[in-house]
Amino acid sequence: MTSLIYKKGMTTLYENLSNEVTYKRTASKS
């Protein structure tokens, strides 16, 4: 149970991180 919540939290964290990187990359392009 706890590992499932942890896994979900890490996935969300990773997605937010990659979204931020993509945003920064797009911003620096223009």
CSV table of C-alpha atoms in Angstrom, one decimal:
chain,number,residue,atom,x,y,z
A,1,MET,CA,0.0,0.0,0.0
A,2,THR,CA,2.6,2.5,1.1
A,3,SER,CA,4.9,1.5,-1.8
A,4,LEU,CA,2.1,2.2,-4.3
A,5,ILE,CA,1.6,5.7,-2.9
A,6,TYR,CA,5.3,6.3,-3.0
A,7,LYS,CA,5.5,5.0,-6.6
A,8,LYS,CA,2.7,7.3,-7.6
A,9,GLY,CA,4.3,10.3,-5.9
A,10,MET,CA,7.6,9.7,-7.6
A,11,THR,CA,6.0,9.4,-11.0
A,12,THR,CA,4.2,12.7,-10.5
A,13,LEU,CA,7.4,14.3,-9.3
A,14,TYR,CA,9.3,13.0,-12.3
A,15,GLU,CA,6.6,14.2,-14.7
A,16,ASN,CA,6.6,17.7,-13.2
A,17,LEU,CA,10.4,17.7,-13.5
A,18,SER,CA,10.5,16.7,-17.1
A,19,ASN,CA,7.7,19.2,-17.9
A,20,GLU,CA,9.8,22.0,-16.3
A,21,VAL,CA,12.8,21.0,-18.3
A,22,THR,CA,10.8,20.9,-21.6
A,23,TYR,CA,9.3,24.4,-20.7
A,24,LYS,CA,12.8,25.8,-20.1
A,25,ARG,CA,14.0,24.3,-23.3
A,26,THR,CA,11.1,25.8,-25.3
A,27,ALA,CA,11.6,29.2,-23.6
A,28,SER,CA,15.3,29.3,-24.4
A,29,LYS,CA,14.6,28.5,-28.0
A,30,SER,CA,12.5,31.5,-28.6
